[in-house]
Coordinates of C-alpha atoms and ligand atoms in Angstrom, one line a residue:
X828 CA -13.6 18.9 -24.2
X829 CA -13.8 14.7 -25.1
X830 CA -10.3 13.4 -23.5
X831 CA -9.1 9.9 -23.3
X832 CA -6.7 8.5 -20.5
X833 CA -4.4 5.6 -20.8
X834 CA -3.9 4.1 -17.9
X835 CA -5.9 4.0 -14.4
X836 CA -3.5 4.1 -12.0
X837 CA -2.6 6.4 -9.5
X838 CA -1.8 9.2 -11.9
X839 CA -4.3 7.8 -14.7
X840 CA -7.0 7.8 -12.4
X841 CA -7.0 11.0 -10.8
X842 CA -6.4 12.7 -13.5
X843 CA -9.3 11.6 -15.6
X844 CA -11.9 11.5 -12.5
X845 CA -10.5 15.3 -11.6
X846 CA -11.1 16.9 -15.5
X847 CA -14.1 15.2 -15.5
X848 CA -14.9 17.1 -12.3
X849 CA -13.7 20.0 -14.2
X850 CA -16.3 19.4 -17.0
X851 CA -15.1 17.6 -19.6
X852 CA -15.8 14.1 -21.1
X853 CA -13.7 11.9 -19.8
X854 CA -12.9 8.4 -21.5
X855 CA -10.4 6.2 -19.2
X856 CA -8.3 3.5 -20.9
X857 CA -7.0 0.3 -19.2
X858 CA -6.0 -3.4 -20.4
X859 CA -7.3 -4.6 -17.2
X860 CA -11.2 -5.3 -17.4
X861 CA -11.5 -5.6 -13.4
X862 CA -10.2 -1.9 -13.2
X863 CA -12.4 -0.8 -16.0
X864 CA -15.2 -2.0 -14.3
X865 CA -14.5 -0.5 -10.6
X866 CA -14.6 2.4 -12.1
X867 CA -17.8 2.2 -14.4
X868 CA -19.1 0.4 -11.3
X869 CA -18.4 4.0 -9.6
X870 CA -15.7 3.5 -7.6
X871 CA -12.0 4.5 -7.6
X872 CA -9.1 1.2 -8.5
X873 CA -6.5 2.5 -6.2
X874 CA -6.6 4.3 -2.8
X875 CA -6.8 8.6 -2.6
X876 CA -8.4 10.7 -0.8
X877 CA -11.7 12.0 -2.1
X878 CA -11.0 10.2 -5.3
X879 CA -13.9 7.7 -4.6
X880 CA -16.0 10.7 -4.3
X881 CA -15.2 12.3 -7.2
X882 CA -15.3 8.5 -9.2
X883 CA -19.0 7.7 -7.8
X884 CA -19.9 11.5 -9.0
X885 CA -19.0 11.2 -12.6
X886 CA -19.2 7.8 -13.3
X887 CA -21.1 6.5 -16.0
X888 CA -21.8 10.2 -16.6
X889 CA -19.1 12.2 -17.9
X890 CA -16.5 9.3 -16.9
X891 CA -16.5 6.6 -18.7
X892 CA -14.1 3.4 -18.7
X893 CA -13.5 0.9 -21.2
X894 CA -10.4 -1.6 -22.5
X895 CA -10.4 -0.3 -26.0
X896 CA -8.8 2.1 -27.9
X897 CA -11.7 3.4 -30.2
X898 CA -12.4 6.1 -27.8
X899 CA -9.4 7.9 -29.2
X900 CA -10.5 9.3 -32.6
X901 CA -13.6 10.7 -30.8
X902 CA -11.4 12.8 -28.2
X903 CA -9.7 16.4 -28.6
X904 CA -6.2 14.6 -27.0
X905 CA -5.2 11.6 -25.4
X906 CA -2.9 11.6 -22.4
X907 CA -0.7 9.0 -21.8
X908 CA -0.4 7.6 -17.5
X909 CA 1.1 4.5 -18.4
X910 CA 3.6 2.9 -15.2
X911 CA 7.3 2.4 -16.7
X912 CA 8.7 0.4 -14.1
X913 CA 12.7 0.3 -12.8
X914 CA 15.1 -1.5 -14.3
X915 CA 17.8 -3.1 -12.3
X916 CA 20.2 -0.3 -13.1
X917 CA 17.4 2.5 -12.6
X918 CA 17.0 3.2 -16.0
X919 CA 13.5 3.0 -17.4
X920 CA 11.5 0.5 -18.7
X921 CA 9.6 2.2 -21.6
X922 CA 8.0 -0.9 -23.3
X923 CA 4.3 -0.9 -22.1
X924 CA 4.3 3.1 -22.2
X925 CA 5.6 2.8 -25.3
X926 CA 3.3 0.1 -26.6
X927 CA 0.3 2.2 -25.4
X928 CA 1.8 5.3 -27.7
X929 CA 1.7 2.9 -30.7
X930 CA -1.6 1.6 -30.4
X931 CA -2.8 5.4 -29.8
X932 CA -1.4 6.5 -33.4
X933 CA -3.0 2.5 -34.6
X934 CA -6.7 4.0 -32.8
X935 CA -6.1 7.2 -34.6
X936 CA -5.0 5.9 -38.2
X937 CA -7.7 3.4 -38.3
X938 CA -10.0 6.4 -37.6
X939 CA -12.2 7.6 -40.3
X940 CA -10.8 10.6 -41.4
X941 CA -12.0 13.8 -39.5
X942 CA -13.6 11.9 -36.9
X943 CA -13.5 13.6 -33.3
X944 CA -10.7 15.9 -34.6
X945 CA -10.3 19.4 -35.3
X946 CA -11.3 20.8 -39.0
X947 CA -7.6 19.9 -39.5
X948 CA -7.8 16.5 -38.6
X949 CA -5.1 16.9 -35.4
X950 CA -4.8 15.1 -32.1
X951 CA -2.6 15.8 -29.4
X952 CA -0.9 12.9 -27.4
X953 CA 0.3 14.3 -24.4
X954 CA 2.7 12.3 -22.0
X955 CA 1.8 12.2 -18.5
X956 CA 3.9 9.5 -17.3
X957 CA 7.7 10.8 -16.1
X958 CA 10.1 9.7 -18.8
X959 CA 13.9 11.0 -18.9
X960 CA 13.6 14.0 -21.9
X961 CA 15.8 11.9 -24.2
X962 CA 13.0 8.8 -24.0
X963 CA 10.9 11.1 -25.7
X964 CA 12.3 10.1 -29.1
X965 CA 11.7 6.7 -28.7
X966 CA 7.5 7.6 -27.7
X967 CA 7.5 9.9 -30.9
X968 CA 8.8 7.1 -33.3
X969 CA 6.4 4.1 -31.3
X970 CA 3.3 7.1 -32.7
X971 CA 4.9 7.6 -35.9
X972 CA 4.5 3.4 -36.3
X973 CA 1.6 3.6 -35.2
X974 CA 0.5 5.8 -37.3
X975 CA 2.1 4.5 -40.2
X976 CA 3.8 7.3 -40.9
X977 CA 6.6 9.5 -40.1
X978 CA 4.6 12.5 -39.8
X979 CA 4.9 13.1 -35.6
X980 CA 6.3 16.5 -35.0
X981 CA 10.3 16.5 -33.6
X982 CA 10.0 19.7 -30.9
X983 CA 13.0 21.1 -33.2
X984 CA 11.5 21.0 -36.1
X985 CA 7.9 22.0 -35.7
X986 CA 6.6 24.4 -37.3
X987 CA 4.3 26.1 -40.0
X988 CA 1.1 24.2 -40.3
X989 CA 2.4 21.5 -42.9
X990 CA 1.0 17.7 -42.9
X991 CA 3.7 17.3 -40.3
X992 CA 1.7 19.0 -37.3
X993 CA -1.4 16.9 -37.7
X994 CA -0.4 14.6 -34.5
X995 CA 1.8 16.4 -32.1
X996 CA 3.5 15.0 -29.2
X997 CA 3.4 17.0 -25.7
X998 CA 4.1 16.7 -22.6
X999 CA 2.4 17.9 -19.1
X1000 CA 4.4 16.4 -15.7
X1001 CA 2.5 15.9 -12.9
X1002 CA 3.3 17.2 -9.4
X1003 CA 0.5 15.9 -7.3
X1004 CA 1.5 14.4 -3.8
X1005 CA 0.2 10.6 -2.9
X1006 CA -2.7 11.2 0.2
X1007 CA -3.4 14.7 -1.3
X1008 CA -3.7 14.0 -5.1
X1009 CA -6.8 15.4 -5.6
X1010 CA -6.3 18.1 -3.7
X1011 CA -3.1 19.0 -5.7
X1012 CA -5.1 18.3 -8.8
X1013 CA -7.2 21.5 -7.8
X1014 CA -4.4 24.0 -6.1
X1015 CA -1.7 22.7 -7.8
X1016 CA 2.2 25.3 -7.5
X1017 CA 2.6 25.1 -11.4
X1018 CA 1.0 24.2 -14.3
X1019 CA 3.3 23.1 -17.3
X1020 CA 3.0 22.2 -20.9
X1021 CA 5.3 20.8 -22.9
X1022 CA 4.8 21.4 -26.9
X1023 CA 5.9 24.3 -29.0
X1024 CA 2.9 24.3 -31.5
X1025 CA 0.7 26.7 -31.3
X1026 CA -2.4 24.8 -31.8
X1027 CA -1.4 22.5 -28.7
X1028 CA -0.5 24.6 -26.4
X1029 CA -4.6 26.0 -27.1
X1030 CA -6.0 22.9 -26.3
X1031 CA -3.9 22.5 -23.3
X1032 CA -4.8 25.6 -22.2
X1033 CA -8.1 25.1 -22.5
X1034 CA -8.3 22.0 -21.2
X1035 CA -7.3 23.5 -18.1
X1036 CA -8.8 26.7 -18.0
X1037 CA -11.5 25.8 -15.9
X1038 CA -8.6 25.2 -12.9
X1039 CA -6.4 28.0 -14.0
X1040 CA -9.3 30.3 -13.9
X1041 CA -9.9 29.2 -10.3
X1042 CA -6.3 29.4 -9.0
X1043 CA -3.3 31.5 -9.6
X1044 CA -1.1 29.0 -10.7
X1045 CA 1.1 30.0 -12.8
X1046 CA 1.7 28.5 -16.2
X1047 CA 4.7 27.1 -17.3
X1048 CA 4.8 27.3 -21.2
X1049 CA 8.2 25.5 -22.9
X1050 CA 9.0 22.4 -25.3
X1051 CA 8.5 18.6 -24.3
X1052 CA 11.9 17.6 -23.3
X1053 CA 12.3 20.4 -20.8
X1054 CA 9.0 20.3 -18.9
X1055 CA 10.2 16.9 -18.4
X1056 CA 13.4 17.7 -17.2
X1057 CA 11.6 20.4 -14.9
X1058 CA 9.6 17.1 -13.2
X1059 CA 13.1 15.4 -12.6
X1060 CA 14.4 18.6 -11.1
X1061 CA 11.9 19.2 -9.0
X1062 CA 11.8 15.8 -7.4
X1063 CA 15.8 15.3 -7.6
X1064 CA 16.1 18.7 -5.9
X1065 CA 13.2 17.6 -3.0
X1066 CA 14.8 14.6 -3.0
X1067 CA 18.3 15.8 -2.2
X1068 CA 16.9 18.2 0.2
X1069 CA 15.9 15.6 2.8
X1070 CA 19.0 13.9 1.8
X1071 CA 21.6 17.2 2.4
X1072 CA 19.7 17.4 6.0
X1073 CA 19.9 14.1 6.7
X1074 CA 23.1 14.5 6.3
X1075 CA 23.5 17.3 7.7
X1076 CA 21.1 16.1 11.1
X1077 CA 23.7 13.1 11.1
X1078 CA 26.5 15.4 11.9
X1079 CA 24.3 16.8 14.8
X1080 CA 23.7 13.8 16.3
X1081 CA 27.4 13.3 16.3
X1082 CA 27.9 16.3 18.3
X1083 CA 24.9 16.0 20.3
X1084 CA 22.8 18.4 18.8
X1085 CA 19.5 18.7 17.9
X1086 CA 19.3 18.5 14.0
X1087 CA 15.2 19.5 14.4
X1088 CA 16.4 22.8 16.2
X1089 CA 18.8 23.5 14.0
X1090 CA 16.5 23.6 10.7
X1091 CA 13.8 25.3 12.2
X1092 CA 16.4 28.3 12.4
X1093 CA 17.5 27.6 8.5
X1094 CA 14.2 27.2 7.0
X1095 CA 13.9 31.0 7.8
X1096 CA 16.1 32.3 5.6
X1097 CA 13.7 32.2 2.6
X1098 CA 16.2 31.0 -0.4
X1099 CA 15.6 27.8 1.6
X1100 CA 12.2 27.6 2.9
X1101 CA 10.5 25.7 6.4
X1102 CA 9.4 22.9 3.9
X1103 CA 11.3 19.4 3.5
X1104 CA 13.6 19.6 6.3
X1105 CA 12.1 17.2 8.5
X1106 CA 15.2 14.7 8.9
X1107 CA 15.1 10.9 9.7
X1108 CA 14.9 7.6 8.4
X1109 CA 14.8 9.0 4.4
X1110 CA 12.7 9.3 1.5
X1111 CA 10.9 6.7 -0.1
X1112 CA 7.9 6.0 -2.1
X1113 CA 7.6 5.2 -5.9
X1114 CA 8.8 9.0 -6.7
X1115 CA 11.8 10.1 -5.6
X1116 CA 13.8 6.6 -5.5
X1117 CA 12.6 6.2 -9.1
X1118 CA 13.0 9.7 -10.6
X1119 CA 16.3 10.2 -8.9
X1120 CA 17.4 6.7 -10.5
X1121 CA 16.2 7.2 -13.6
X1122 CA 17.6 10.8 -14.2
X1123 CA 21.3 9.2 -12.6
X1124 CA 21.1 6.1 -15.7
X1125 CA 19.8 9.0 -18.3
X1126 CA 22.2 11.5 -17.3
X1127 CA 25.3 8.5 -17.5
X1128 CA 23.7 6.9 -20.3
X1129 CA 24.5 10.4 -21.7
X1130 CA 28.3 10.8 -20.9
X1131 CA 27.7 12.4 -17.3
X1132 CA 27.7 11.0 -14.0
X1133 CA 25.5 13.4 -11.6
X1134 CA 27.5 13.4 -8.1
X1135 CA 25.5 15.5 -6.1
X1136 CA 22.7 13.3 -7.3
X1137 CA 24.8 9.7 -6.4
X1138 CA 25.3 11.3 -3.0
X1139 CA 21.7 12.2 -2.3
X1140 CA 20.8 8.2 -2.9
X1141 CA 24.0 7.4 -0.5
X1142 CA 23.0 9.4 2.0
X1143 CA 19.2 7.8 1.5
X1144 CA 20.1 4.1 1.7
X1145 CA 22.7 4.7 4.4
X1146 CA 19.9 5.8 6.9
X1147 CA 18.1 2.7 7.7
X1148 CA 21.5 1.5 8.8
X1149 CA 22.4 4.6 11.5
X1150 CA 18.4 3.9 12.7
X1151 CA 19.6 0.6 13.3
X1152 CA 23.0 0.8 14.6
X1153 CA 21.7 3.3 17.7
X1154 CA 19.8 0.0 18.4
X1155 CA 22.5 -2.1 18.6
X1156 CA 24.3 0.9 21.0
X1157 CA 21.5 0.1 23.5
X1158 CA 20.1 -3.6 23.2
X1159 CA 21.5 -7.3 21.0
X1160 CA 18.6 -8.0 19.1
X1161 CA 19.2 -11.7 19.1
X1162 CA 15.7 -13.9 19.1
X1163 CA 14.3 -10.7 20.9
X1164 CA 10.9 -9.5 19.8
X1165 CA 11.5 -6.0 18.2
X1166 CA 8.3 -4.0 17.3
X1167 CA 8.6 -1.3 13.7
X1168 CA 6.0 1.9 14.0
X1169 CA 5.0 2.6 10.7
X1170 CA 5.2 0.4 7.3
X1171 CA 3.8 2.9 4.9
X1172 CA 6.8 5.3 2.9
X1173 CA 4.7 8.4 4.4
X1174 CA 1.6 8.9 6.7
X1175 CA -1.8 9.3 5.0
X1176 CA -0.8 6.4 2.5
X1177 CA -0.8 2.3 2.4
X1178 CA 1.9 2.7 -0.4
X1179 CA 5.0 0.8 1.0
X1180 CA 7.2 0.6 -2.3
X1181 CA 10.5 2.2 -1.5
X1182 CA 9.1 2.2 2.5
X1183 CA 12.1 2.7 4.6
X1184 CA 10.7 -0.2 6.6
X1185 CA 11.9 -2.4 4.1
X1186 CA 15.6 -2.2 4.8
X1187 CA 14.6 -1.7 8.7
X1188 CA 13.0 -5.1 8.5
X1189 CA 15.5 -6.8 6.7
X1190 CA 18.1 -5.1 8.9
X1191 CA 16.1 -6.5 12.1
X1192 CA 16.4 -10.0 10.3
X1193 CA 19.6 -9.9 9.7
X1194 CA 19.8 -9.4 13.4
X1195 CA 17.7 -12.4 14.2
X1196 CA 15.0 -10.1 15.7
X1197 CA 11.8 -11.3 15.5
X1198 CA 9.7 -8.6 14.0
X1199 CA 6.6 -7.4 14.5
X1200 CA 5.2 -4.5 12.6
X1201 CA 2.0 -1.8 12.9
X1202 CA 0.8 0.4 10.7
X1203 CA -3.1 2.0 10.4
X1204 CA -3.3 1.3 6.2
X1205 CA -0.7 -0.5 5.4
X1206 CA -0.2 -4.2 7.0
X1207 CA -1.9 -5.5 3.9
X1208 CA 0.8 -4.7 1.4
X1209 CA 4.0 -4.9 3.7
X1210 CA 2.6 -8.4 4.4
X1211 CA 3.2 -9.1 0.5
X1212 CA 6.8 -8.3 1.2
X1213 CA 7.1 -9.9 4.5
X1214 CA 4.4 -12.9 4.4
X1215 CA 6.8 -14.2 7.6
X1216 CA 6.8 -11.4 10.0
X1217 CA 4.2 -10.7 12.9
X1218 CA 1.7 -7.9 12.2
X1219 CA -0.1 -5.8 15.2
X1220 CA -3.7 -4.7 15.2
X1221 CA -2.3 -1.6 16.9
X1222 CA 1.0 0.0 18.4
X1223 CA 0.0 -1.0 21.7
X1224 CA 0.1 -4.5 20.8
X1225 CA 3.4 -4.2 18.5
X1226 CA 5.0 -2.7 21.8
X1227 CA 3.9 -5.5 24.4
X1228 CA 6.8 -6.9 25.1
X1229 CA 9.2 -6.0 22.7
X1230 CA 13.1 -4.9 23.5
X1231 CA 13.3 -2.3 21.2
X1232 CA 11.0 0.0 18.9
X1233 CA 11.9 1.6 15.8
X1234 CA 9.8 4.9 14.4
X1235 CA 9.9 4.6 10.3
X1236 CA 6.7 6.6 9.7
X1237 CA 5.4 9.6 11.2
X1238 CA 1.8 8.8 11.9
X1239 CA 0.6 11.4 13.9
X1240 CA -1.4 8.4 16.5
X1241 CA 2.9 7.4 17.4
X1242 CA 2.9 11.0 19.3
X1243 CA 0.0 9.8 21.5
X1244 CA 2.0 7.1 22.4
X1245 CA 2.8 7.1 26.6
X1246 CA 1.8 4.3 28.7
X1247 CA 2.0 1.6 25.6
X1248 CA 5.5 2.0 25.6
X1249 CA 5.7 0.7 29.7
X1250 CA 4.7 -2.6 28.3
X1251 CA 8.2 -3.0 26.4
X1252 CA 10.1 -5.7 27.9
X1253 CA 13.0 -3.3 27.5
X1254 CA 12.0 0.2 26.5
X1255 CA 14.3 1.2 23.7
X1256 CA 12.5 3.5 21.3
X1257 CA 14.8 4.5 18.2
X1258 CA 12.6 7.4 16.5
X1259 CA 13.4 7.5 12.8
X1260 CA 11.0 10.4 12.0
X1261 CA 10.7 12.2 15.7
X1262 CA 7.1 11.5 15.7
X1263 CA 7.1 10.4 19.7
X1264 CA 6.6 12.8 22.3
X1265 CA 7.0 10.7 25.2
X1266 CA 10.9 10.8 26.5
X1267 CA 10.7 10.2 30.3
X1268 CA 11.0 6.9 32.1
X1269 CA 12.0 5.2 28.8
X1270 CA 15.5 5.0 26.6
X1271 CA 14.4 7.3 23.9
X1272 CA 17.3 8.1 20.9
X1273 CA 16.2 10.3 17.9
X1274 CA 18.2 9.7 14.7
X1275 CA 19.4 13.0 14.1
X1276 CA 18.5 14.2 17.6
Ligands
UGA1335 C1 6.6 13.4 -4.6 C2 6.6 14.9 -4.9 O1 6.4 15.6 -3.6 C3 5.4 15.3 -5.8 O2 5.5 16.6 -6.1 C4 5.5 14.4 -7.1 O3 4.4 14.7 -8.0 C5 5.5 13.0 -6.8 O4 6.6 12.7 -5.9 C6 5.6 12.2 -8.0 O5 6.7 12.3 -8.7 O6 4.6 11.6 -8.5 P1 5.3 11.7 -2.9 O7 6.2 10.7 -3.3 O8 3.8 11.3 -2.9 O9 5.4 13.0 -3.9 O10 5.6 12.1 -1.4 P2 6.3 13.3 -0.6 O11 5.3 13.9 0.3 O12 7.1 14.2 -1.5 O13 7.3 12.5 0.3 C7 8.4 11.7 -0.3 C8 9.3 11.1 0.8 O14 10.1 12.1 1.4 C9 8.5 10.4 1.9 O15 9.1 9.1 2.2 C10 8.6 11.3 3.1 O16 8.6 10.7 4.4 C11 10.0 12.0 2.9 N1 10.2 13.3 3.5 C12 9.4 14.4 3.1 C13 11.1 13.5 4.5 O17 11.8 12.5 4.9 N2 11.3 14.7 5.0 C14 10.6 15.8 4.7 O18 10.8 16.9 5.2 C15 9.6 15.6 3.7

């Protein structure tokens, strides 16, 4: 099939490098020219594993990249991987995603008529990027103007092949994992599509038959605004998972216990699972802050305020400040040097927005520590954050000398550590993610441990 995709960022990207490894003709979209050409230059704009590979495979062959829209009319369906960045009060900022939606109806009314469509003249729009289900009006009247028309199909009232079904609006949530996108791309739990005419839900599936054929996946098959409610669900759930053992692990470490031991025993039971109870320091990345924001303003925006959802962020921002407060039990951080393990928001990344390092930093500031941080990938863009701070070439350097160590990412290189952390001028090792083995001849605290 001949599909366009707006948008080359993380989601953007992978998803038009991994269908083009699939087979089809892939035409990616993007305002920016330098990110147009990395990719017809054959390599990948953002950092994933095995996406380079799969870039510098298809480039300039059935991946192509360019900054203009006329690539739309000659494609079976456009997906939309626009970024809709936080406002201040978590709600969503729609206006590039929805700017994109416009000028993809504008590409597809200034089309001659016929062109790259079906013998029925229809394209399918399908919305990749997360937006809260009732957003969704708002993306099918930015088409309709663009289009000029008011003929984009309302999930309610779809229906029986009239003029109204010639551009149809669906949806298809991601799931994929940063560090193992393209990997998820391929295997992924569930497949879902969001559109309750007939003819889209075809092209959908064929656009993904090649994977579904391949996988068992199972296929999720229901209307726009729920599959995008089942992405918000599926992170806000994950997301207040770690946050209910966090909590949870907190009350262990009041009474001495070892949260780790404890979870091991409920991720038996199989209504649980062994997966996502790892407790520490907290979730972060650009996922679960964001989606579990943006679902909070939707859901208040709508009349109801989600408390199991306010607790789950609670819980989240309050554990920076118990990693740091078992600090201040051992050592005064005053003008001390204090090394952090770990900026990225998860191993296997260098994405530090929403890093838990953040508020560790800020807390060790506050403090008057002087800070030195390590991390394998991700110095680069903490260093955006924190220009001022000292940055190791490795955790043996971080350590030399420092009063005090505190474990915010669970690279598996920390567990190696042993003799590096003799060099401490005081060896106080607060472990936010219970990645150190080493627990002799040093003060060693775990935060829920
Ligand atoms: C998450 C979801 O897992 C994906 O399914 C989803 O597609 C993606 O968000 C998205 O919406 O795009 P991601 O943010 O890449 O993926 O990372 P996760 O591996 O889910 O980790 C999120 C955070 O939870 C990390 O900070 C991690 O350290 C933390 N975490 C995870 C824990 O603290 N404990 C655990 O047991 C597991």
């Amino acid at each position: 099939m001949h599909v366009t995709v707006v948008g080359s960022g993380y989601v953007g990207t992978t998803l038009a490098a991994s269908l083009a490894d699939l087979g089809h003709e892939v035409t990616a979209i993007d305002i920016d020219e330098t990110v147009v050409e990395t990719l017809n230059d054959g390599s990948a704009p953002i950092h994933e594993p095995g996406l380079d590979e799969l870039v510098a495979n298809h480039a300039g062959d059935r991946l192509t990249a360019t900054t203009s829209y006329e690539a739309i009319p000659n494609s079976d369906l456009t997906f939309l991987a626009i970024q809709t960045p936080s406002n201040s009060d978590g709600s969503l900022d729609l206006d590039a995603l929805a700017a994109a939606t416009e000028m993809t109806g504008e590409a597809l009314t200034n089309a001659p008529r016929g062109e790259g469509r079906d013998a029925d003249d229809r394209h399918l729009v399908v919305v990749k990027s997360t937006v809260a289900p009732p957003a969704l009006t708002e993306l099918r009247e930015a088409l309709a103007s663009g289009l000029g028309t008011h003929d984009v199909t309302a999930a309610a009232d779809d229906s029986d092949g009239n003029a109204a079904d010639r551009v149809e609006l669906a949806t298809n949530p991601e799931f994929l994992r940063e560090g193992t996108a393209v990997t998820d791309f391929r295997d992924p739990d569930k497949v879902v599509f969001g559109t309750e005419a007939g003819w889209a839900l075809d092209r959908l599936e064929s656009l993904y038959e090649p994977l579904t054929a391949e996988t068992d996946a199972p296929i999720v098959r229901t209307d726009p605004e729920t599959a995008m409610m089942i992405k918000y669900a599926n992170n806000a759930f994950l997301a207040a998972k770690i946050s209910l053992v966090n909590d949870l692990g907190n009350v262990c470490k009041e009474f001495g216990l070892d949260a780790y031991e404890v979870m091991e025993a409920i991720g038996l039971d199989d209504r649980i699972s062994e997966r996502f109870l790892r407790s520490g320091v907290g979730w972060g990345g650009s996922c679960f802050p964001k989606d579990v924001s943006a679902i909070i303003a939707a859901s208040r925006e709508a009349g109801y305020d989600p408390a199991l959802l306010n607790a789950a962020v609670e819980v989240n921002d309050h554990q920076p400040d118990r990693l740091l407060g078992l600090l201040d039990d051992h050592v005064d951080v005053a003008d001390k040097r204090v090394a952090v393990l770990g900026l990225a928001f998860k191993p296997g990344t260098d994405d530090t927005r929403n890093s838990r390092a953040i508020p560790v930093i800020e807390g060790l500031l506050d403090r008057g520590a002087e800070v030195v941080g390590y991390d394998p990938v991700a110095t680069a863009n903490m260093r955006e954050r924190f220009p001022d701070i000292e940055y190791a070439a490795d955790a043996a350097e971080a350590l030399t000398g420092a009063t005090g160590a505190l474990v915010v990412t669970d690279w598996d290189e920390f567990a190696a550590l042993d003799e590096e952390l003799e060099t401490m001028a005081e060896p106080v090792v607060i472990d936010g993610r219970r990645a150190i083995t080493r627990r002799e001849g040093i003060v060693y605290e775990g935060l829920t441990w």
